[in-house]
mmCIF file with all atom_site columns, C-alpha atoms in Angstrom:
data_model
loop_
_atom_site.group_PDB
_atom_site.id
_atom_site.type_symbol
_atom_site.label_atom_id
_atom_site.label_alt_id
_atom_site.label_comp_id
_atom_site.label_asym_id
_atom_site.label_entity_id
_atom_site.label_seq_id
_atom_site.pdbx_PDB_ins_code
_atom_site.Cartn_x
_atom_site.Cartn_y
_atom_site.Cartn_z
_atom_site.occupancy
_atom_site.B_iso_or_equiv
_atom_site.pdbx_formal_charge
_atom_site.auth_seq_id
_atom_site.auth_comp_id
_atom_site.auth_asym_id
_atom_site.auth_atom_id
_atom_site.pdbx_PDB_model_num
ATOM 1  C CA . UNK A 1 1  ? 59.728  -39.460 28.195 1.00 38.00 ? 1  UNK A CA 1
ATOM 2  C CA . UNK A 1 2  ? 63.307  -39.405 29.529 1.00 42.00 ? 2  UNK A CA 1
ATOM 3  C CA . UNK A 1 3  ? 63.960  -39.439 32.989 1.00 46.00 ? 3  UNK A CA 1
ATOM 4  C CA . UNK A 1 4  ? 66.248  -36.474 32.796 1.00 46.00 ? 4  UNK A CA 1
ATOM 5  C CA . UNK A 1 5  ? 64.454  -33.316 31.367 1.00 43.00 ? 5  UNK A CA 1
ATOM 6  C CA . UNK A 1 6  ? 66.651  -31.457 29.267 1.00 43.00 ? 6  UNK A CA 1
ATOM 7  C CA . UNK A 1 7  ? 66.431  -28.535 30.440 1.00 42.00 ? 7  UNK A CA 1
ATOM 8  C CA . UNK A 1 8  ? 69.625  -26.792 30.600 1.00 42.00 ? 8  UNK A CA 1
ATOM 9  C CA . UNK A 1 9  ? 68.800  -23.677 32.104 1.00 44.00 ? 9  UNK A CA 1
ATOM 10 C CA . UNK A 1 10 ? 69.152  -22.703 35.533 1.00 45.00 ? 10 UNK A CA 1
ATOM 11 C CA . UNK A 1 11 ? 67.199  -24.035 38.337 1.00 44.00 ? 11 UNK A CA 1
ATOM 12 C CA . UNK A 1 12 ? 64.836  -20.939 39.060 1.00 44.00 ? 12 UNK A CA 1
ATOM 13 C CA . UNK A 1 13 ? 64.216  -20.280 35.068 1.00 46.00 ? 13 UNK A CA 1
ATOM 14 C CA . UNK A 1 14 ? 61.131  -22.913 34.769 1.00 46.00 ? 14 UNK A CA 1
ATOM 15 C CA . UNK A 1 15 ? 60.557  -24.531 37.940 1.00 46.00 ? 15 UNK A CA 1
ATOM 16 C CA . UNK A 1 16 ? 57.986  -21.834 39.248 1.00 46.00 ? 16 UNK A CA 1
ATOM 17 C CA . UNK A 1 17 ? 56.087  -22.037 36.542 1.00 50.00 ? 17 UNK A CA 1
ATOM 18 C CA . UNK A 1 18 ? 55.376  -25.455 35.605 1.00 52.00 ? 18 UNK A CA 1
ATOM 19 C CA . UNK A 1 19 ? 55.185  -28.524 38.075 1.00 51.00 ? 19 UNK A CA 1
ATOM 20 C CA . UNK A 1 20 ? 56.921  -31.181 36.185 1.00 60.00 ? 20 UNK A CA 1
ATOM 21 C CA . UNK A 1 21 ? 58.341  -33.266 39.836 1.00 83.00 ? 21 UNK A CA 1
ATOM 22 C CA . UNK A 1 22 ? 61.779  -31.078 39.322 1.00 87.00 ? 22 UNK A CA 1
ATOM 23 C CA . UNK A 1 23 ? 64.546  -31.208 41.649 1.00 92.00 ? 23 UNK A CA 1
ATOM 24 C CA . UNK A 1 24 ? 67.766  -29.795 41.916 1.00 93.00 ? 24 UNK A CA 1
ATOM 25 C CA . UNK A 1 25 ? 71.249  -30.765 41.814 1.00 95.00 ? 25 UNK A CA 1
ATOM 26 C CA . UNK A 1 26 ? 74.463  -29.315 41.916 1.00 95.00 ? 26 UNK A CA 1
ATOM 27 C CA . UNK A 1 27 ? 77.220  -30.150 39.480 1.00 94.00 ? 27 UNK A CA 1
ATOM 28 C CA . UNK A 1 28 ? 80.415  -28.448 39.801 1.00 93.00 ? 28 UNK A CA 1
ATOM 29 C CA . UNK A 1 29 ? 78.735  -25.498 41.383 1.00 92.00 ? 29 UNK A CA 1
ATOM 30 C CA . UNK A 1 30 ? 76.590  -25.115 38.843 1.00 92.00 ? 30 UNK A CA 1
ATOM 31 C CA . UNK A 1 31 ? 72.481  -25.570 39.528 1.00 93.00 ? 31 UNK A CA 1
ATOM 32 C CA . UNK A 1 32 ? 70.947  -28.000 37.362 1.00 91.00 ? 32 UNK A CA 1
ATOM 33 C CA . UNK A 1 33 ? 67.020  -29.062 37.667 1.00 89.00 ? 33 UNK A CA 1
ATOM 34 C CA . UNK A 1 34 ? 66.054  -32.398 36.345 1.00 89.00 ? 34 UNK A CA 1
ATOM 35 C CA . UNK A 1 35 ? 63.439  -34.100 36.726 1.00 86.00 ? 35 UNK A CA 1
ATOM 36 C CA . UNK A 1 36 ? 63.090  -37.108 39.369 1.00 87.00 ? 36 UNK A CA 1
ATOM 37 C CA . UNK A 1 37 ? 64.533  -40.522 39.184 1.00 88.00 ? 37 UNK A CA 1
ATOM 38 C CA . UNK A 1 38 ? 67.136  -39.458 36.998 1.00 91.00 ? 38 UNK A CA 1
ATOM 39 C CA . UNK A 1 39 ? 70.198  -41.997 36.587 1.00 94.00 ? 39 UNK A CA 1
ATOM 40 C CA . UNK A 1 40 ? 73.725  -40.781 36.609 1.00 94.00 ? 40 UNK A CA 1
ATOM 41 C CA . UNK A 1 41 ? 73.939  -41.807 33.153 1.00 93.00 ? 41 UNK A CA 1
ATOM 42 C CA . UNK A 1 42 ? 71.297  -39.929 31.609 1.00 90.00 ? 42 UNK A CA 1
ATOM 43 C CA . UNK A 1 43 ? 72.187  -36.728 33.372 1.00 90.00 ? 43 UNK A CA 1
ATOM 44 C CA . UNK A 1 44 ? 75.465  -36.997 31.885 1.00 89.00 ? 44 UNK A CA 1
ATOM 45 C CA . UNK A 1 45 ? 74.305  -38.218 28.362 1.00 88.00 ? 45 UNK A CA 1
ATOM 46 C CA . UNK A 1 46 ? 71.307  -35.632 27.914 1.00 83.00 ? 46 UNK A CA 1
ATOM 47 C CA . UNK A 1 47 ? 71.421  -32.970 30.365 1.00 84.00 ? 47 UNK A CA 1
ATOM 48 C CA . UNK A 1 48 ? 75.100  -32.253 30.770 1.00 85.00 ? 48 UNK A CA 1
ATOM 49 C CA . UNK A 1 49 ? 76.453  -34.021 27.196 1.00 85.00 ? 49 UNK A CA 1
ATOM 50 C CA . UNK A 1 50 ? 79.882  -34.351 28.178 1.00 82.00 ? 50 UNK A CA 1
ATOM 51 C CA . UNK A 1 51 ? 82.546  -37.060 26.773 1.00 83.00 ? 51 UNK A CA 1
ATOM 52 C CA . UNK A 1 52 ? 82.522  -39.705 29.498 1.00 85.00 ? 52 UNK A CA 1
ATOM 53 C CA . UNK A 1 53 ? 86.093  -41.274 28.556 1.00 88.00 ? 53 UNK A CA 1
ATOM 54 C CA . UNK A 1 54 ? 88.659  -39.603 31.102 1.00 89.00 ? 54 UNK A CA 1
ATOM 55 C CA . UNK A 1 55 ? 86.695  -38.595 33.845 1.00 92.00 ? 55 UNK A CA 1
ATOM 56 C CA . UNK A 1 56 ? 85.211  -39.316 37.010 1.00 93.00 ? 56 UNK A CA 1
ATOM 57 C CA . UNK A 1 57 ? 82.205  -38.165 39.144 1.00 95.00 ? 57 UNK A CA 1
ATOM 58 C CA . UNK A 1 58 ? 81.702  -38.395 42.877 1.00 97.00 ? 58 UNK A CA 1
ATOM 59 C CA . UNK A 1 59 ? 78.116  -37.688 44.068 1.00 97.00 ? 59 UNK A CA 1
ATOM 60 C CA . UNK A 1 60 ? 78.387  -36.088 47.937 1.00 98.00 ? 60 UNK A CA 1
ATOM 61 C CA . UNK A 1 61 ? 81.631  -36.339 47.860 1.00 96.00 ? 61 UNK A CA 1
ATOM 62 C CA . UNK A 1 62 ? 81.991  -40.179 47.021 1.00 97.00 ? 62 UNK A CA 1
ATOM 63 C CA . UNK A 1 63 ? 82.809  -41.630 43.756 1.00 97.00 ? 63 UNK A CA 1
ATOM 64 C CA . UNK A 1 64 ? 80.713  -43.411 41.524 1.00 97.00 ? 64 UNK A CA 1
ATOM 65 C CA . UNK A 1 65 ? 82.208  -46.217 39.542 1.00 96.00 ? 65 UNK A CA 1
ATOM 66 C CA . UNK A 1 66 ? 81.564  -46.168 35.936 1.00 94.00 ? 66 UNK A CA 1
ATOM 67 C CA . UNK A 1 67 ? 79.515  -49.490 35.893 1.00 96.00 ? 67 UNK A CA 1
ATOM 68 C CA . UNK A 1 68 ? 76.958  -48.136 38.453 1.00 97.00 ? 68 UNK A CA 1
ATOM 69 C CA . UNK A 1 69 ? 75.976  -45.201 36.681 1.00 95.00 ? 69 UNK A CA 1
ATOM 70 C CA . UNK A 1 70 ? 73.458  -46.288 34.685 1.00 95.00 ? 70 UNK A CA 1
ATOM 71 C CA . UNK A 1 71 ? 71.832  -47.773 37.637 1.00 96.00 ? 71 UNK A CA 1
ATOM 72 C CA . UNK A 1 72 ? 72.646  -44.553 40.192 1.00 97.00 ? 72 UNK A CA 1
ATOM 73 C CA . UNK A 1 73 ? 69.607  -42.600 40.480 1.00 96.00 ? 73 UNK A CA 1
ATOM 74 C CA . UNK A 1 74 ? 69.951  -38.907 42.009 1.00 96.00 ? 74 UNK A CA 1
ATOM 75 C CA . UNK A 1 75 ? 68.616  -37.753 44.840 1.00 95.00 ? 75 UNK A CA 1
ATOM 76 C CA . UNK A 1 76 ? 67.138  -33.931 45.027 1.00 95.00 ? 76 UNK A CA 1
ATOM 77 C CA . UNK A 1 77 ? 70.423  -32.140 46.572 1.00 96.00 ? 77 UNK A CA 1
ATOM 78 C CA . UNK A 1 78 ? 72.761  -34.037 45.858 1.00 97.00 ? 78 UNK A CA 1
ATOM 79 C CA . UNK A 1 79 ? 76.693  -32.525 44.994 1.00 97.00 ? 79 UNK A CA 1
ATOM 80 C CA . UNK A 1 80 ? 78.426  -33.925 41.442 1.00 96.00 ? 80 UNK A CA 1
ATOM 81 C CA . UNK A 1 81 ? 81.704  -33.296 41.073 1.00 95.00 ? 81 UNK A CA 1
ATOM 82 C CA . UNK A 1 82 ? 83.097  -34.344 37.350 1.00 93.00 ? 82 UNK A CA 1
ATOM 83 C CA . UNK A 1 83 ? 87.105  -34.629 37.399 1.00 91.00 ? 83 UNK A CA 1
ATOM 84 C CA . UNK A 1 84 ? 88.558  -34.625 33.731 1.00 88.00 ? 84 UNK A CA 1
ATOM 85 C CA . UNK A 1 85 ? 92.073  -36.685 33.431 1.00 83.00 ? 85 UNK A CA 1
ATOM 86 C CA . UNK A 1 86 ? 94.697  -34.466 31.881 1.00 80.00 ? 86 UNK A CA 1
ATOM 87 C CA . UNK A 1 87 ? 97.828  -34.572 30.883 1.00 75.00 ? 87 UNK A CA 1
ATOM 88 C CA . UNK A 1 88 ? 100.990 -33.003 31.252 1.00 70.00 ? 88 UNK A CA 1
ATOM 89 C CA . UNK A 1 89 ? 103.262 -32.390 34.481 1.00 61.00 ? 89 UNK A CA 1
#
């Protein structure tokens, strides 16, 4: 079983009906639920699947460096912020 559910719907979707030790974090604004002890990692490998070359995440507001992610685990509440390099001036 992963430690991230996959469940890419919004927090209030699934969460009433079935007890599966959900809890929610915010990522860019956005509400995700996942389930607990979720690693930084997986929740950016299977819940969000986003490209992790050029970007950077803080968790409340403090960055994560890319070697502790795996090893991160989220806490219910906490902020994500993903910053995507880009070029151009």
């Amino acid at each position: 079983m992963y430690c991230c559910l996959p469940i890419l719907q919004r927090v209030y979707s699934y969460r009433l009906k079935f007890n599966l030790n959900q809890m929610e974090v915010t990522v860019n604004q956005q509400s995700y639920s996942v389930s607990e002890n979720c690693s930084l990692q997986h929740m950016i490998d299977h819940v969000l699947v986003v490209p992790v070359n050029g970007i950077a995440i803080a968790v409340n507001q403090e960055i994560i460096v890319k070697s502790d992610w795996p090893s991160y685990v989220l806490k219910a509440g906490d902020q994500l912020t993903i910053i995507k390099a880009t070029q151009g001036g």
